[in-house]
């Protein structure tokens, strides 16, 4: 039988450790992905992910269910990401291409993918990552929540605590900046070659 | 090129984003689609932003399983195993602190005794002490044999240890006898008072034993320090004697050479 998040929360509050474990298994990947896309560092994203669940576990008895459990979890994670950005006083880091291990690259290749395709895919991903890192935190958060987590405009507005129209504006501005940056990145290698 | 400026009546940017993500009601969607049919600028922008979204879809974070060095945990696993998925990712400083704590507690439990004296560094535990002591007691029949010279306090300690062991053996027996004897009338206040008195007596005895042991240990440390000091003094004395002897030889040689020089000069 599959329990809903809210049922698992109720069981966890009742002392069932397995239920909280189930919630972790269900949400650790999305929370890690959110943290990684927001702060751009693998290690720190993992720390944020762990800290999110620790805080959620501690605060669980106070969770009244006014919001969805996932929204509550997202809010904790976003606050932690915001703290991280303020503490580090910098924009998200793009991990350098030098970090790429050829063995990892080979392992990441889909069976039908050629090496050229794989490298192109990695380049594009890195280019997106770099462009995302240039966005202001609010725009980046809005894009990450909408694009990768499929939240509605209203859910994002509730989560980040701003009006609905502001969310749409942030998304529009963010996507426009990304469009410009991606075009610039795509032209950069050509400019170097010529 | 008739409409270089978009003539959309509402908030164009918001409408465009809502259309792009299909997050609006059907009436508004239909309205914006009507506008798109006549506005090439908005059409172009929607296409371009769709392209950006396609590119965004290519960006995935590093694999969580690989990143955290852990396989996905099956739901049928035990809670303890499953909890490890995130509990075990404790920061290094916390692991070090925990290790130190465990080490400290272990050392305390093991009654660790680290000593550096003239015999060099020695580490032993309180629990392994009886066997060491009994070995010494066994070799004590032939004093002066072996590297560990028997000392008076060792005999005291052995005696104390024997006494403690016999007392410890005697306590459970007496408690058992007392509990058997008082079993039928367990609830009476007189028995409670008796048990209380016995417990107090045991506590007093234990306290006295601890004081005796402390006094012995202090005495042992003082004797050790004194022995090391004496040995060091002897060593210094020997070294001084050596220096004096070599100096004396040198002085004698000097005197002989001076005498010889005097004799030679007088002849001339």
XYZ file of C-alpha atoms in Angstrom:
462
model
C 0.000 0.000 0.000
C 1.281 3.453 -0.914
C 0.800 6.100 1.737
C 0.423 9.757 0.879
C 2.975 12.220 2.225
C 0.484 13.532 4.739
C -0.300 10.026 6.014
C 3.391 9.283 6.365
C 3.862 12.547 8.248
C 1.058 11.623 10.646
C 2.586 8.186 11.223
C 6.039 9.731 11.751
C 4.637 12.102 14.355
C 3.115 9.050 15.992
C 6.610 7.599 16.362
C 6.913 5.390 13.278
C 10.523 5.884 12.163
C 9.925 3.861 8.998
C 7.431 6.397 7.749
C 9.896 9.246 7.980
C 12.402 7.040 6.247
C 9.905 6.555 3.439
C 9.509 10.316 3.149
C 13.272 10.695 2.867
C 13.460 8.087 0.138
C 10.647 9.813 -1.699
C 12.028 13.338 -1.472
C 15.813 13.189 -1.120
C 16.471 13.300 -4.856
C 14.193 16.276 -5.635
C 15.584 18.177 -2.655
C 19.159 17.399 -3.645
C 18.424 18.473 -7.235
C 16.829 21.701 -6.012
C 19.825 22.447 -3.793
C 22.305 21.595 -6.528
C 20.610 23.760 -9.136
C 20.300 26.623 -6.688
C 23.814 26.660 -5.247
C 25.744 24.754 -7.906
C 28.019 22.737 -5.628
C 27.635 19.014 -5.341
C 29.052 18.625 -1.842
C 27.176 21.592 -0.442
C 23.986 20.457 -2.135
C 24.295 17.143 -0.345
C 24.861 18.943 2.947
C 21.804 21.107 2.327
C 19.785 17.998 1.502
C 20.780 16.300 4.752
C 20.230 19.419 6.788
C 16.789 19.830 5.222
C 15.695 16.398 6.432
C 17.265 16.897 9.833
C 15.396 20.160 10.287
C 12.213 18.629 8.971
C 12.579 15.734 11.394
C 13.095 18.083 14.322
C 10.212 20.350 13.307
C 7.836 17.528 12.361
C 5.756 17.693 15.564
C 5.030 21.339 14.737
C 3.915 20.582 11.174
C 0.181 21.285 11.101
C -0.464 20.445 7.464
C -1.560 23.904 6.315
C 0.760 23.451 3.332
C 1.724 20.307 1.464
C 4.595 18.397 3.029
C 6.613 18.818 -0.180
C 6.094 22.605 -0.127
C 7.168 22.697 3.497
C 10.266 20.675 2.646
C 11.037 22.901 -0.345
C 10.771 25.963 1.864
C 13.262 24.539 4.364
C 15.652 23.638 1.544
C 15.320 27.050 -0.112
C 15.964 28.834 3.159
C 19.082 26.735 3.651
C 20.212 27.510 0.100
C 19.609 31.208 0.718
C 21.638 31.006 3.933
C 24.415 29.259 2.031
C 24.488 31.942 -0.679
C 24.529 34.719 1.923
C 27.185 32.989 3.982
C 29.386 32.403 0.978
C 28.541 35.886 -0.371
C 28.764 34.727 -3.902
C 26.799 33.473 -6.834
C 26.466 29.757 -7.437
C 29.584 28.020 -8.551
C 29.889 26.323 -11.883
C 32.040 23.252 -11.475
C 34.953 23.480 -13.830
C 35.298 21.309 -16.923
C 38.711 20.189 -15.665
C 36.873 18.220 -12.999
C 35.404 15.946 -15.645
C 36.855 12.495 -15.527
C 36.969 10.625 -18.842
C 35.982 7.407 -17.101
C 32.953 9.130 -15.605
C 32.096 10.513 -19.014
C 32.280 7.081 -20.567
C 30.161 5.627 -17.782
C 27.556 8.360 -18.276
C 27.130 7.635 -21.976
C 23.844 6.190 -23.100
C 24.300 2.907 -24.990
C 23.299 4.438 -28.328
C 25.244 7.681 -27.824
C 28.484 8.394 -29.648
C 31.373 10.071 -27.848
C 30.807 13.256 -29.901
C 27.140 13.355 -28.873
C 28.078 12.772 -25.273
C 30.633 15.590 -25.252
C 28.136 17.912 -26.961
C 25.503 17.049 -24.377
C 27.926 17.702 -21.538
C 28.987 20.989 -23.122
C 25.398 22.105 -23.428
C 24.651 21.148 -19.828
C 27.699 23.089 -18.678
C 26.669 26.053 -20.764
C 23.204 26.016 -19.156
C 24.770 25.686 -15.732
C 27.017 28.653 -16.391
C 24.132 30.745 -17.653
C 21.990 29.804 -14.652
C 24.797 30.834 -12.328
C 24.632 34.336 -13.757
C 20.999 34.829 -12.802
C 19.958 36.699 -9.673
C 18.923 34.325 -6.911
C 15.185 35.125 -7.171
C 15.018 34.482 -10.901
C 17.065 31.316 -10.624
C 14.861 29.968 -7.849
C 11.705 30.700 -9.814
C 13.070 28.940 -12.899
C 14.310 25.922 -10.934
C 11.001 25.479 -9.131
C 8.947 25.868 -12.303
C 11.159 24.144 -14.804
C 12.525 21.223 -12.808
C 9.985 20.724 -10.050
C 6.811 21.567 -11.952
C 5.329 23.804 -9.270
C 2.450 26.058 -10.251
C 2.895 29.824 -10.228
C 0.723 29.991 -7.137
C 2.811 27.338 -5.322
C 6.008 29.216 -6.129
C 4.446 32.467 -4.941
C 3.436 30.830 -1.653
C 6.827 29.240 -1.262
C 8.973 32.283 -1.841
C 6.437 34.687 -0.365
C 5.765 37.053 -3.236
C 2.775 37.950 -5.439
C 1.819 35.714 -8.352
C 2.608 38.408 -10.906
C 6.134 38.781 -9.439
C 6.769 35.086 -10.003
C 5.776 35.406 -13.654
C 7.917 38.505 -14.095
C 10.919 36.803 -12.509
C 10.448 33.828 -14.799
C 10.165 36.011 -17.874
C 13.220 38.066 -16.982
C 15.221 34.976 -16.041
C 14.392 33.144 -19.266
C 15.239 36.236 -21.292
C 18.650 36.522 -19.637
C 19.239 32.801 -20.177
C 18.343 33.139 -23.853
C 20.926 35.892 -24.272
C 23.603 34.026 -22.288
C 23.063 30.779 -24.146
C 23.382 32.510 -27.489
C 26.573 34.176 -26.246
C 27.982 30.830 -25.038
C 27.071 29.157 -28.332
C 28.898 31.881 -30.283
C 31.954 31.929 -28.036
C 33.679 28.788 -29.454
C 33.025 30.003 -33.011
C 34.527 33.384 -32.183
C 37.588 31.656 -30.754
C 38.002 29.484 -33.839
C 37.688 32.398 -36.305
C 6.737 44.683 -41.111
C 3.651 46.432 -39.848
C 3.744 45.749 -36.084
C 7.219 46.197 -34.594
C 5.621 47.031 -31.230
C 3.347 44.439 -29.611
C -0.172 45.722 -29.137
C -1.291 43.206 -26.512
C -3.721 44.883 -24.171
C -2.844 43.122 -20.931
C 0.513 42.443 -19.225
C 2.346 40.899 -22.142
C 5.243 39.330 -20.217
C 2.978 37.600 -17.714
C 0.641 36.399 -20.424
C 3.540 35.086 -22.456
C 5.011 33.149 -19.530
C 1.616 31.734 -18.553
C 1.120 30.589 -22.146
C 4.634 29.142 -22.327
C 4.106 27.002 -19.226
C 0.440 26.308 -19.945
C -0.423 27.495 -16.455
C -3.609 29.509 -17.047
C -7.270 28.979 -17.672
C -8.516 28.112 -21.152
C -10.175 31.477 -21.796
C -6.944 33.398 -21.286
C -5.038 30.858 -23.305
C -7.447 31.259 -26.189
C -7.178 35.020 -25.926
C -3.380 34.944 -26.104
C -3.443 32.465 -28.983
C -5.596 34.923 -30.897
C -2.998 37.579 -30.212
C -0.150 35.290 -31.303
C -1.843 34.767 -34.631
C -1.436 38.458 -35.452
C 1.827 39.317 -33.537
C 5.029 37.895 -35.036
C 7.121 39.449 -32.238
C 5.358 37.462 -29.545
C 5.438 34.335 -31.745
C 9.204 34.672 -32.165
C 9.698 35.196 -28.475
C 7.563 32.202 -27.539
C 9.586 30.051 -29.953
C 12.873 31.360 -28.580
C 11.848 30.754 -24.978
C 10.689 27.240 -25.884
C 14.190 26.693 -27.214
C 15.630 27.906 -23.897
C 13.360 25.465 -22.059
C 14.564 22.624 -24.288
C 18.138 23.514 -23.415
C 17.296 23.756 -19.722
C 15.948 20.218 -19.884
C 19.451 19.013 -20.787
C 20.860 20.151 -17.444
C 20.679 17.460 -14.838
C 22.482 17.467 -11.492
C 25.114 14.810 -10.763
C 23.560 11.485 -9.936
C 22.429 11.476 -6.343
C 23.278 7.793 -5.881
C 26.796 8.329 -7.201
C 27.169 11.611 -5.376
C 26.290 10.179 -2.020
C 27.989 6.826 -2.655
C 24.891 4.941 -1.729
C 22.532 2.723 -3.632
C 18.820 3.454 -3.604
C 17.383 1.779 -0.561
C 14.620 -0.687 -1.122
C 11.484 -0.101 0.880
C 11.591 -3.547 2.451
C 14.911 -2.898 4.166
C 15.060 -2.570 7.890
C 14.659 0.912 9.408
C 18.189 0.858 10.732
C 19.619 0.130 7.287
C 17.407 2.690 5.636
C 18.260 5.376 8.150
C 21.877 5.038 7.173
C 21.060 6.626 3.820
C 21.341 10.051 5.379
C 22.529 9.587 8.942
C 25.821 8.148 7.827
C 26.637 11.262 5.811
C 27.767 13.025 8.950
C 30.326 15.828 8.517
C 33.937 14.851 9.113
C 34.327 17.091 12.175
C 31.359 15.416 13.835
C 32.807 11.986 13.081
C 36.134 13.006 14.612
C 34.378 14.382 17.695
C 32.382 11.175 18.036
C 35.531 9.081 17.639
C 37.302 11.102 20.348
C 34.317 10.735 22.621
C 34.230 6.978 22.104
C 37.989 6.809 22.677
C 37.699 8.818 25.866
C 34.849 6.713 27.200
C 36.668 3.521 26.237
C 39.805 4.704 28.000
C 37.727 5.540 31.061
C 35.984 2.179 31.049
C 39.253 0.362 30.532
C 40.859 2.365 33.372
C 43.744 3.202 31.091
C 47.054 3.865 32.832
C 49.702 5.549 30.680
C 53.111 6.002 32.334
C 56.486 7.226 31.228
C 59.316 6.384 33.619
C 62.872 5.013 33.555
C 61.569 1.812 31.982
C 60.171 3.799 29.101
C 56.570 4.219 28.016
C 54.090 1.760 29.465
C 50.367 1.524 28.869
C 48.098 -0.801 30.759
C 44.458 -1.113 31.677
C 42.929 -1.536 35.087
C 41.144 -4.661 33.970
C 44.320 -6.330 32.774
C 46.088 -5.420 35.974
C 45.128 -8.493 38.026
C 46.841 -10.842 35.604
C 49.953 -8.665 35.608
C 49.893 -8.482 39.360
C 49.433 -12.188 39.747
C 52.331 -12.763 37.373
C 54.468 -10.490 39.517
C 53.293 -12.249 42.632
C 54.247 -15.537 41.035
C 57.742 -14.306 40.248
C 57.920 -12.664 43.669
C 59.086 -16.009 45.113
C 62.462 -15.313 43.539
C 63.169 -11.660 44.313
C 65.543 -9.859 42.011
C 64.864 -12.201 39.121
C 63.536 -10.665 35.868
C 63.252 -7.077 34.739
C 60.434 -6.148 37.153
C 61.969 -5.867 40.609
C 59.396 -6.543 43.327
C 58.730 -3.482 45.444
C 56.994 -3.297 48.839
C 53.923 -1.546 47.505
C 53.379 -4.285 44.959
C 52.918 -6.775 47.759
C 50.461 -4.361 49.389
C 48.562 -4.025 46.168
C 48.428 -7.783 45.678
C 47.098 -8.211 49.182
C 44.551 -5.479 48.620
C 43.485 -7.030 45.351
C 42.998 -10.442 47.020
C 40.962 -8.803 49.759
C 38.791 -6.924 47.260
C 38.210 -10.036 45.208
C 37.127 -12.017 48.236
C 34.837 -9.175 49.336
C 33.274 -8.913 45.897
C 32.687 -12.659 45.890
C 31.187 -12.451 49.346
C 28.778 -9.588 48.566
C 26.455 -11.354 46.102
C 26.294 -14.370 48.410
C 25.344 -12.221 51.398
C 22.817 -10.283 49.330
C 21.327 -13.543 48.051
C 21.162 -14.940 51.599
C 19.579 -11.746 52.832
C 17.001 -11.706 50.056
C 16.128 -15.390 50.664
C 15.829 -14.827 54.354
C 13.676 -11.749 54.009
C 11.555 -13.011 51.109
C 8.472 -13.959 53.137
C 8.401 -10.627 54.938
C 9.636 -8.434 52.112
C 7.265 -5.567 52.632
C 7.945 -4.853 56.281
C 9.580 -1.526 57.181
C 12.071 -3.313 59.423
C 13.412 -5.242 56.444
C 13.595 -2.081 54.375
C 15.617 -0.446 57.112
C 17.889 -3.486 57.255
C 18.446 -3.413 53.488
C 19.117 0.326 53.672
C 21.608 -0.237 56.452
C 23.379 -2.932 54.439
C 23.500 -0.754 51.336
C 24.945 2.098 53.360
C 27.492 -0.238 54.894
C 28.478 -1.461 51.449
C 28.787 2.100 50.192
C 30.924 3.071 53.209
C 33.121 0.060 52.678
C 33.453 0.849 48.991
C 34.386 4.443 49.783
C 37.021 3.317 52.266
C 38.452 0.895 49.720
C 38.645 3.642 47.126
C 40.409 5.927 49.591
C 42.895 3.154 50.449
C 43.538 2.516 46.793
C 43.978 6.209 46.089
C 46.471 6.492 48.930
C 48.369 3.495 47.589
C 48.409 4.903 44.087
C 49.657 8.275 45.306
C 52.364 6.503 47.299
C 53.262 4.462 44.244
C 53.608 7.554 42.073
C 55.738 9.308 44.709
C 58.037 6.288 44.994
C 58.336 6.104 41.221
C 59.238 9.764 40.994
C 61.761 9.369 43.794
C 63.342 6.324 42.147
C 63.664 8.146 38.825
C 65.178 11.156 40.609
C 67.708 8.962 42.412
C 68.670 7.247 39.177
C 69.078 10.579 37.441
C 71.214 11.915 40.294
C 73.453 8.833 40.112
C 73.795 9.275 36.372
C 74.729 12.948 36.782
C 77.219 12.029 39.503
C 78.860 9.444 37.264
C 79.052 11.909 34.400
C 80.645 14.562 36.644
C 83.208 12.048 37.874
C 84.057 11.171 34.304
C 84.501 14.813 33.404
C 86.672 15.401 36.480
C 88.868 12.395 35.664
C 89.445 13.525 32.111
C 90.186 17.040 33.316
C 92.668 15.677 35.878
C 94.478 13.712 33.186
C 94.671 16.795 31.017
C 96.052 18.890 33.899
C 98.696 16.249 34.623
C 99.765 16.196 30.993
C 99.987 19.979 30.983
C 102.126 19.938 34.120
C 104.481 17.349 32.640
C 104.911 19.389 29.455
C 105.562 22.536 31.494
C 108.152 20.740 33.641
C 109.852 19.432 30.541
C 109.927 22.903 29.016
C 111.385 24.319 32.252
C 114.086 21.647 32.292
C 114.991 22.287 28.664
C 115.161 26.068 29.182
C 117.360 25.679 32.324
C 119.848 23.511 30.378
C 120.126 26.182 27.723
